[in-house]
PDB file of N, CA and C in Angstrom:
ATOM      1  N   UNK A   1       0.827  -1.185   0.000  1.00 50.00           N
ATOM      2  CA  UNK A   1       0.000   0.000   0.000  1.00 50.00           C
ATOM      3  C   UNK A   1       0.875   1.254   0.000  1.00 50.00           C
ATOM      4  N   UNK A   2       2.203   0.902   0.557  1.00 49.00           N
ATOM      5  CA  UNK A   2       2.544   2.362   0.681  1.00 49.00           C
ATOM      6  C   UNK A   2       3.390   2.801   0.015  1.00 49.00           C
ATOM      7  N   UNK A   3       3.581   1.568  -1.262  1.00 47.00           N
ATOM      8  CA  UNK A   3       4.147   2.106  -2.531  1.00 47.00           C
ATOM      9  C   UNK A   3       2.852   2.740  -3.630  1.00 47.00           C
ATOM     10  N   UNK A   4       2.344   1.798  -3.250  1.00 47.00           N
ATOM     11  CA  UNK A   4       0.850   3.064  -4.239  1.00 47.00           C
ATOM     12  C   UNK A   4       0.878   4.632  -3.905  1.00 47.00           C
ATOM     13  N   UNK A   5       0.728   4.804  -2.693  1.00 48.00           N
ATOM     14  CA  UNK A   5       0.476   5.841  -2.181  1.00 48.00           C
ATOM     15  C   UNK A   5       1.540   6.802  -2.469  1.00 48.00           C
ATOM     16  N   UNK A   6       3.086   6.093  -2.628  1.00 47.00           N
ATOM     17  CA  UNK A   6       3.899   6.810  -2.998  1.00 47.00           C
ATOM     18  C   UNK A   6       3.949   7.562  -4.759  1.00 47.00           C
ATOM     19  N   UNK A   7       3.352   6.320  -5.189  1.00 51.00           N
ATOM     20  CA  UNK A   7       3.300   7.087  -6.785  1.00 51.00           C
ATOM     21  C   UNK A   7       2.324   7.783  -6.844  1.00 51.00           C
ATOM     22  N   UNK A   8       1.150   7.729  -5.913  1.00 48.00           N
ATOM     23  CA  UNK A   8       0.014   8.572  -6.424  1.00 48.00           C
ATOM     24  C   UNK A   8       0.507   9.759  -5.695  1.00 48.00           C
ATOM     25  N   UNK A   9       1.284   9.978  -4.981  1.00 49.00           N
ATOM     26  CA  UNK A   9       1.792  11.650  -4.345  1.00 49.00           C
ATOM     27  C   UNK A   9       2.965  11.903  -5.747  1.00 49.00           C
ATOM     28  N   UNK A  10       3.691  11.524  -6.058  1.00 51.00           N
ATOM     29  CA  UNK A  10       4.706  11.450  -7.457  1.00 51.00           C
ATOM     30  C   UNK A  10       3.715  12.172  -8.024  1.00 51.00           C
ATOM     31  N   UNK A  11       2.874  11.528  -8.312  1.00 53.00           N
ATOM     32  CA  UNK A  11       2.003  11.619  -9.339  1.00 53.00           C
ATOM     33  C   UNK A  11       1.198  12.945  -9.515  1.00 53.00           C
ATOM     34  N   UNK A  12       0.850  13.360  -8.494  1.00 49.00           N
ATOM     35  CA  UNK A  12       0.542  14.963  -8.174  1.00 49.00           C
ATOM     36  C   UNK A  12       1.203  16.176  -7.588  1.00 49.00           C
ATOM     37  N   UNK A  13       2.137  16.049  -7.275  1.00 50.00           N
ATOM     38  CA  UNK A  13       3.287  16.665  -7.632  1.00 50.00           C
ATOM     39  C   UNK A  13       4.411  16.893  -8.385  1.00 50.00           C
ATOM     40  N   UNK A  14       4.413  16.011  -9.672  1.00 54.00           N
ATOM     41  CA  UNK A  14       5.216  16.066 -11.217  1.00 54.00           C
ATOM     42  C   UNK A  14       4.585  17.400 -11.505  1.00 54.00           C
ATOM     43  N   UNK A  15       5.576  18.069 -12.086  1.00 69.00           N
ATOM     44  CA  UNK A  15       5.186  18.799 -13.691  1.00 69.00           C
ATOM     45  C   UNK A  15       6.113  18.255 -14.314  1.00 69.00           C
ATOM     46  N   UNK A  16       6.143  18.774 -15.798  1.00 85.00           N
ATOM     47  CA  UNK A  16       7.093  17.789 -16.954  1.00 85.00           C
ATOM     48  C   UNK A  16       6.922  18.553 -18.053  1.00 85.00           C
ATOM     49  N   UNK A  17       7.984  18.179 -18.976  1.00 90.00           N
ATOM     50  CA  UNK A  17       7.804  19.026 -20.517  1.00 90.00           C
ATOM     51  C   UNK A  17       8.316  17.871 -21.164  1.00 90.00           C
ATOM     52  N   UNK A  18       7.892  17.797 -22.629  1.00 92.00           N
ATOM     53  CA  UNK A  18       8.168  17.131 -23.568  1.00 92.00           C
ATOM     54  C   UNK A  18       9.388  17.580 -24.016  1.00 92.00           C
ATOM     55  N   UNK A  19      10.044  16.310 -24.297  1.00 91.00           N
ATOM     56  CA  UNK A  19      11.945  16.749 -24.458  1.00 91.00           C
ATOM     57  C   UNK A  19      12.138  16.433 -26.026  1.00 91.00           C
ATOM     58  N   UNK A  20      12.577  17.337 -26.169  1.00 91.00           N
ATOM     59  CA  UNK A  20      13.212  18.053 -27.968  1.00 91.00           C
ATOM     60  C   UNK A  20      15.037  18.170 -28.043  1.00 91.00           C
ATOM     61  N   UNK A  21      15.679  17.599 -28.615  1.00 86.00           N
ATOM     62  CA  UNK A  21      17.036  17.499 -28.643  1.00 86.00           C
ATOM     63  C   UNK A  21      17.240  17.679 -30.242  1.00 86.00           C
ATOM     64  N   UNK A  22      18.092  18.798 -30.260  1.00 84.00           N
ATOM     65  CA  UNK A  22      18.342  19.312 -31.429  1.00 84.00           C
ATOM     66  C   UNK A  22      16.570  19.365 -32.432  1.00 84.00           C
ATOM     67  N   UNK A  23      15.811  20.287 -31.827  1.00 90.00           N
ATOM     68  CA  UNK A  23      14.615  20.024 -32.671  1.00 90.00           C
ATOM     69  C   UNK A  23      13.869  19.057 -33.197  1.00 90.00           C
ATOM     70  N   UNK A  24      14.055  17.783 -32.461  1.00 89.00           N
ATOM     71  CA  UNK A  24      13.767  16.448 -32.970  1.00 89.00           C
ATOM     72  C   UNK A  24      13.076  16.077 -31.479  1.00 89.00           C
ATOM     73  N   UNK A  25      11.764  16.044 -31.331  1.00 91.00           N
ATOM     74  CA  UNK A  25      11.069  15.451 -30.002  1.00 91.00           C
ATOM     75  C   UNK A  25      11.193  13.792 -29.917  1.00 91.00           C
ATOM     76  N   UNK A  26      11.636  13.720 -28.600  1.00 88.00           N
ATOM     77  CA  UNK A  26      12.140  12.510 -28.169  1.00 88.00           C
ATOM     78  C   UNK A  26      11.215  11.375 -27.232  1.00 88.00           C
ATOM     79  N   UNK A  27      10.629  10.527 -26.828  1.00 85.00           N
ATOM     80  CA  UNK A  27       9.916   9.763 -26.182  1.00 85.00           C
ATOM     81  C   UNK A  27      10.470  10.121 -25.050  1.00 85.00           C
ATOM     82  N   UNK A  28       9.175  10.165 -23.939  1.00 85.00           N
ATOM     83  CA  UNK A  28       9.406  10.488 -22.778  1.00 85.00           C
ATOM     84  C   UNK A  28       9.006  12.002 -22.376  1.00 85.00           C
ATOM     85  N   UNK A  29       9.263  12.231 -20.924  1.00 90.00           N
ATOM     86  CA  UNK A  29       8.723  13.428 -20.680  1.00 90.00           C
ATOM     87  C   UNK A  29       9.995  13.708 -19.752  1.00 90.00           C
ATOM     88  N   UNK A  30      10.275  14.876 -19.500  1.00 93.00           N
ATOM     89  CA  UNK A  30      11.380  15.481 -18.203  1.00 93.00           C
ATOM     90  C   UNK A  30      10.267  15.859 -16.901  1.00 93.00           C
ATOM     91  N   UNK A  31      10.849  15.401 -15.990  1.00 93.00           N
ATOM     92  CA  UNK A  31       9.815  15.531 -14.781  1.00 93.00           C
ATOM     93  C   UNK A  31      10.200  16.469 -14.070  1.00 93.00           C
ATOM     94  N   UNK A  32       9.465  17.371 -12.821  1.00 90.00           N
ATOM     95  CA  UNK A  32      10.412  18.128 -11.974  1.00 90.00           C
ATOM     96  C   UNK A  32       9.921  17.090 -10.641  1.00 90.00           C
ATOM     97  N   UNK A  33      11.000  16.568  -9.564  1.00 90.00           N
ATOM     98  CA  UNK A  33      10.428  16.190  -8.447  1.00 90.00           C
ATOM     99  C   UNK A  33      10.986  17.031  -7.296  1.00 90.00           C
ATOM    100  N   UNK A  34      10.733  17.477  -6.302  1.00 88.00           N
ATOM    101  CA  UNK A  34      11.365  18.294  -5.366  1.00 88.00           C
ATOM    102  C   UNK A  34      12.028  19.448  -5.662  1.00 88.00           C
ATOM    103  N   UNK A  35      11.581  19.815  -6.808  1.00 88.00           N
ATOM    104  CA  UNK A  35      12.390  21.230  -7.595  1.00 88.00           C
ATOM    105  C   UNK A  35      13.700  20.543  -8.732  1.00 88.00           C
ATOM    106  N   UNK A  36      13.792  19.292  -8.621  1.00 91.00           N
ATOM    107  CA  UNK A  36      14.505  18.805  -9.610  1.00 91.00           C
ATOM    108  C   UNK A  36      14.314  18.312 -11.167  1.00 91.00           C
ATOM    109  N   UNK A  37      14.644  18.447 -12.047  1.00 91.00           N
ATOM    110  CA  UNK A  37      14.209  17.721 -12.805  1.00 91.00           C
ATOM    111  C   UNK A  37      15.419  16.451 -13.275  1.00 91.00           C
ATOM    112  N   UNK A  38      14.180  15.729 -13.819  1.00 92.00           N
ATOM    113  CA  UNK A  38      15.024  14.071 -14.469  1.00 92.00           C
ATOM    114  C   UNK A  38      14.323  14.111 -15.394  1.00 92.00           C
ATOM    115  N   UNK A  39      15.364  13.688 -16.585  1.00 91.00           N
ATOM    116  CA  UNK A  39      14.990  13.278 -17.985  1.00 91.00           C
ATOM    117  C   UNK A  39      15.346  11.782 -18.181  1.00 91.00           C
ATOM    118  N   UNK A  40      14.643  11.411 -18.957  1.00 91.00           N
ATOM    119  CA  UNK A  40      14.747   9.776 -19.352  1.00 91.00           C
ATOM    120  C   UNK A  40      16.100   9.074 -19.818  1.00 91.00           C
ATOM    121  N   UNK A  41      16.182   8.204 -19.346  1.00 91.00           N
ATOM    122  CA  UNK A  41      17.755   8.167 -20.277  1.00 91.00           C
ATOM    123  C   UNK A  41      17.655   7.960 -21.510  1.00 91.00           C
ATOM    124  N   UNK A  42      16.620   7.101 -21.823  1.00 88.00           N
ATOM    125  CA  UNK A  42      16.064   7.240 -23.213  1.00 88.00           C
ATOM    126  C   UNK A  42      16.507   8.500 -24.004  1.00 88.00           C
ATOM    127  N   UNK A  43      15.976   9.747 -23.553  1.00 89.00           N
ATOM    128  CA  UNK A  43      16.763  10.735 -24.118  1.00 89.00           C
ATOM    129  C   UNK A  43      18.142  10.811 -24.517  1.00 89.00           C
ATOM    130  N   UNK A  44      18.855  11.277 -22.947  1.00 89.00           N
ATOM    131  CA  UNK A  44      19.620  11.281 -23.129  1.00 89.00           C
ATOM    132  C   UNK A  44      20.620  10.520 -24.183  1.00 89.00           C
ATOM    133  N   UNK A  45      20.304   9.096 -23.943  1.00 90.00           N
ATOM    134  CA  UNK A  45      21.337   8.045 -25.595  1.00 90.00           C
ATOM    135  C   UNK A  45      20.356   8.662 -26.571  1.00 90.00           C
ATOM    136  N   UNK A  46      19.242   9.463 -27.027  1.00 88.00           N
ATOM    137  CA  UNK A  46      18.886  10.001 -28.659  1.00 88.00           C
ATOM    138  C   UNK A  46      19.749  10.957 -28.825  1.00 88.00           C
ATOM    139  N   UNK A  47      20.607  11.633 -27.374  1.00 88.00           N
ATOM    140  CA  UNK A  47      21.490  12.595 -28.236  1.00 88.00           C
ATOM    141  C   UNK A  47      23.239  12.123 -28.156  1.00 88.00           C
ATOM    142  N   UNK A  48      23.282  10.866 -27.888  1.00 90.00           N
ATOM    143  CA  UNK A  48      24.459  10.270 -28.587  1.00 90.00           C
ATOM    144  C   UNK A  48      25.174   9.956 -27.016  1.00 90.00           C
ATOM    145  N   UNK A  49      24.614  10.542 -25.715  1.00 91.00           N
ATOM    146  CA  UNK A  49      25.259  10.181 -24.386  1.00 91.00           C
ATOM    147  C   UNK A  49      25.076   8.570 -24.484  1.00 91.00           C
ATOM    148  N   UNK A  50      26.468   8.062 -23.688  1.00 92.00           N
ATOM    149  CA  UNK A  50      26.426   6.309 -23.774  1.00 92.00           C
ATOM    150  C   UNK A  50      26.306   6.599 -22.080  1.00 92.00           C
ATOM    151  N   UNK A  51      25.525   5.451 -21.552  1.00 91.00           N
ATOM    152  CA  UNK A  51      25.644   5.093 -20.375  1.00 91.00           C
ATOM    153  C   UNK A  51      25.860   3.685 -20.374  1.00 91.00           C
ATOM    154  N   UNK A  52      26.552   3.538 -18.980  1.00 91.00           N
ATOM    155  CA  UNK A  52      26.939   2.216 -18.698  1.00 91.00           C
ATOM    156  C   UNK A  52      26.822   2.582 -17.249  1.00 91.00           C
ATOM    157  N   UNK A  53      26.544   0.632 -16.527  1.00 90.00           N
ATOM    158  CA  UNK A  53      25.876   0.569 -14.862  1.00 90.00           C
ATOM    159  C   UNK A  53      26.999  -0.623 -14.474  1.00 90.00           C
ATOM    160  N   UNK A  54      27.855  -0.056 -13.392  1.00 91.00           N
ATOM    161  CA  UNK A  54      28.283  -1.058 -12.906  1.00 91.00           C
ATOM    162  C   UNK A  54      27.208  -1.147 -11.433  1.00 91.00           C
ATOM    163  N   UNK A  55      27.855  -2.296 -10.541  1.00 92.00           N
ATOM    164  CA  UNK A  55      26.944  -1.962  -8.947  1.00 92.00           C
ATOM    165  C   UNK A  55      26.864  -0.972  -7.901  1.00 92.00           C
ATOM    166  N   UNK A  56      25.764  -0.179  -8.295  1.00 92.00           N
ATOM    167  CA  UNK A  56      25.485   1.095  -7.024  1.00 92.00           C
ATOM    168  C   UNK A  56      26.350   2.580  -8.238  1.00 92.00           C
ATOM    169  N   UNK A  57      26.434   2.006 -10.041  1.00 94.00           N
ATOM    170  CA  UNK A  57      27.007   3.648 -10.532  1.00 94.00           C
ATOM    171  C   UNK A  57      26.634   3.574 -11.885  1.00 94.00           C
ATOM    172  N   UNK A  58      25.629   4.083 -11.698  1.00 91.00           N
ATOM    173  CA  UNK A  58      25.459   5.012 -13.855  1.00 91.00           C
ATOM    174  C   UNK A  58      26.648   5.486 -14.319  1.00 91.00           C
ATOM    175  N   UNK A  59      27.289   5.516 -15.452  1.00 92.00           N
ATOM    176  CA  UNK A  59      28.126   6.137 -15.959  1.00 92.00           C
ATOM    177  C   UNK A  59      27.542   6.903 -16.835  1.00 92.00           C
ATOM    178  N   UNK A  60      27.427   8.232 -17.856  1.00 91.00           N
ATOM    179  CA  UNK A  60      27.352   8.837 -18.689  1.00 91.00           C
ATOM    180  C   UNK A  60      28.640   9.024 -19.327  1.00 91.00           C
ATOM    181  N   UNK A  61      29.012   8.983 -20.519  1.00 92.00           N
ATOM    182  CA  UNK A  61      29.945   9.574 -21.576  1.00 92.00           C
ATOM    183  C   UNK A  61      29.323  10.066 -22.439  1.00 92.00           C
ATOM    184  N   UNK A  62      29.997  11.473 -22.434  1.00 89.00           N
ATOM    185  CA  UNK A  62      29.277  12.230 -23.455  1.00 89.00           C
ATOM    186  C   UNK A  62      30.039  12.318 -24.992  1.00 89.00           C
ATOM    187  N   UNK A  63      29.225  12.635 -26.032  1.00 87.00           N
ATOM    188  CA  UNK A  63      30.187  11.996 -27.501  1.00 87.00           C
ATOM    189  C   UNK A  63      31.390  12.872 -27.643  1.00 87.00           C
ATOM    190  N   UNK A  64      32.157  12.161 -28.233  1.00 82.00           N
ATOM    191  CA  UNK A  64      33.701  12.975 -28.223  1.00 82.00           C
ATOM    192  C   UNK A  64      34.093  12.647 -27.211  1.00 82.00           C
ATOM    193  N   UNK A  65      33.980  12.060 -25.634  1.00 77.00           N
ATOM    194  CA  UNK A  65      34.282  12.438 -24.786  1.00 77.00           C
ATOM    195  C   UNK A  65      35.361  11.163 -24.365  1.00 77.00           C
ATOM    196  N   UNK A  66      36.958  11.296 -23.809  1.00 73.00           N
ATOM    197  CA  UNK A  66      37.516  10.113 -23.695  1.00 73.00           C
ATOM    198  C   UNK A  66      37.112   9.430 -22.180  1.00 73.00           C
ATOM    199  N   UNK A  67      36.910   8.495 -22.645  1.00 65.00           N
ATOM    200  CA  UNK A  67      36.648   7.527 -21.372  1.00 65.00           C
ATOM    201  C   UNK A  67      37.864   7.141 -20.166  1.00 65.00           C
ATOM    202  N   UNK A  68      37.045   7.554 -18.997  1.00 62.00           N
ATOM    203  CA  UNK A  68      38.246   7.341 -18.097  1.00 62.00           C
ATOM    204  C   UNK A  68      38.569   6.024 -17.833  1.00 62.00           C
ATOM    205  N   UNK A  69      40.158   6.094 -17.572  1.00 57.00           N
ATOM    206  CA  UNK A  69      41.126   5.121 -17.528  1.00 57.00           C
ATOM    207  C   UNK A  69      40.376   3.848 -16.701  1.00 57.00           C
ATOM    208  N   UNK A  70      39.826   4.273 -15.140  1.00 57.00           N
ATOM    209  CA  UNK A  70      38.976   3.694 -14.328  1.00 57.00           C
ATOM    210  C   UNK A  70      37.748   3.834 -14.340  1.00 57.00           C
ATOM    211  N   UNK A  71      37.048   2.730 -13.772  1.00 57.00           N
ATOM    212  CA  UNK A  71      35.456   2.852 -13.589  1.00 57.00           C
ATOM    213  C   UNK A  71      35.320   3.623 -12.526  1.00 57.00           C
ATOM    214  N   UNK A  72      34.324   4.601 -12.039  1.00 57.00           N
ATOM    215  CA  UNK A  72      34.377   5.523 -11.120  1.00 57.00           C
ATOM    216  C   UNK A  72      33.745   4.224  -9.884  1.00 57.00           C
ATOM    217  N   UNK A  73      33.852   4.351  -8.973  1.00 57.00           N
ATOM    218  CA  UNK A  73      33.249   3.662  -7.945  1.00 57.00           C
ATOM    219  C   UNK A  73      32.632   4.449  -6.538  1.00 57.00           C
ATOM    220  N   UNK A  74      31.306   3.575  -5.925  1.00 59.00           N
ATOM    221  CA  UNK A  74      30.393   4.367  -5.209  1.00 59.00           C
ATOM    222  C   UNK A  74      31.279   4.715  -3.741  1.00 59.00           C
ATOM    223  N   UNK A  75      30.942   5.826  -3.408  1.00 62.00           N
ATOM    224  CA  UNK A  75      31.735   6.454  -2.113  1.00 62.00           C
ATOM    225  C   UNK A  75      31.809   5.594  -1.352  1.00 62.00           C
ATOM    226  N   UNK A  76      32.922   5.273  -0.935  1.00 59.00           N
ATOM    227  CA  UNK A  76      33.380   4.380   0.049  1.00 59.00           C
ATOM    228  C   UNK A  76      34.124   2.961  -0.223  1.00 59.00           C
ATOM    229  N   UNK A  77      33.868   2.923  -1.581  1.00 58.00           N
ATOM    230  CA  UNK A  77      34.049   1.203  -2.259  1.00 58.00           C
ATOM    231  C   UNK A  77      35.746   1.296  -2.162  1.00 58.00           C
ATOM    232  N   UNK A  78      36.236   0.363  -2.305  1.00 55.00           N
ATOM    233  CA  UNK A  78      37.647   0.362  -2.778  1.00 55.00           C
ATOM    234  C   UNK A  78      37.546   0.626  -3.969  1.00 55.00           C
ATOM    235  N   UNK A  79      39.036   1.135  -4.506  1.00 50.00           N
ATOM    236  CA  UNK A  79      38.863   1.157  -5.634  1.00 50.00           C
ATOM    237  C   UNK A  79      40.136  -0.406  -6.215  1.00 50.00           C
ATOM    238  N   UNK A  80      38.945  -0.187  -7.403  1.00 53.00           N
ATOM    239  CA  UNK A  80      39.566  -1.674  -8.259  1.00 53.00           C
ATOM    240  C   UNK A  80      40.430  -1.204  -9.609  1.00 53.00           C
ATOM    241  N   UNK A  81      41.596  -1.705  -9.958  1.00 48.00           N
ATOM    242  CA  UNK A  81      41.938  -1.182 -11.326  1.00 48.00           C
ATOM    243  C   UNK A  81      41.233  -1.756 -12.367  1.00 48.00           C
ATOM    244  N   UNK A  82      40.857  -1.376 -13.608  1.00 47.00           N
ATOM    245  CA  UNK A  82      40.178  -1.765 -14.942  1.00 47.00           C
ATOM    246  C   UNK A  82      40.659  -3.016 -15.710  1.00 47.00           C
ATOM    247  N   UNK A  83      40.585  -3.945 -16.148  1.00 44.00           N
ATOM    248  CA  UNK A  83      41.818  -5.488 -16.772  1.00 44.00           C
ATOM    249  C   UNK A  83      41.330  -5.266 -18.206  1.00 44.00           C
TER     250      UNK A  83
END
């Protein structure tokens, strides 16, 4: 129940705009939650951003952009070198 309840408060407190990248409207909507907004990642890869998920980290690379040497890792993790 008190995940329902959670989307139906989501749910009335969203606003959102339809997302356009380079003049080309994209599936999905950008939401604002708590004064924030989130866009879909969906979007984001229509305008060429690659993401990749290791455990507990989204990566974004943006195009052109060189990829770092290491995988970034979540605060606190050790860090591991890349093979």
């Amino acid at each position: 129940m008190g995940v329902l309840m959670l989307g139906m408060a989501l749910a009335q407190t969203q606003s959102g705009w339809n997302v356009v990248i380079n003049g080309r409207p994209v599936s999905g909507r950008a939401i604002v939650v708590g004064g924030k907004t989130y866009v879909p990642l969906d979007a984001l890869r229509a305008s060429g951003i690659t993401a990749t998920t290791t455990p507990g980290t989204l990566s974004l690379t943006l195009p052109g952009a060189a990829r770092p040497a290491t995988v970034p890792q979540a605060p606190g993790a050790p860090i591991r070198p890349m093979r």
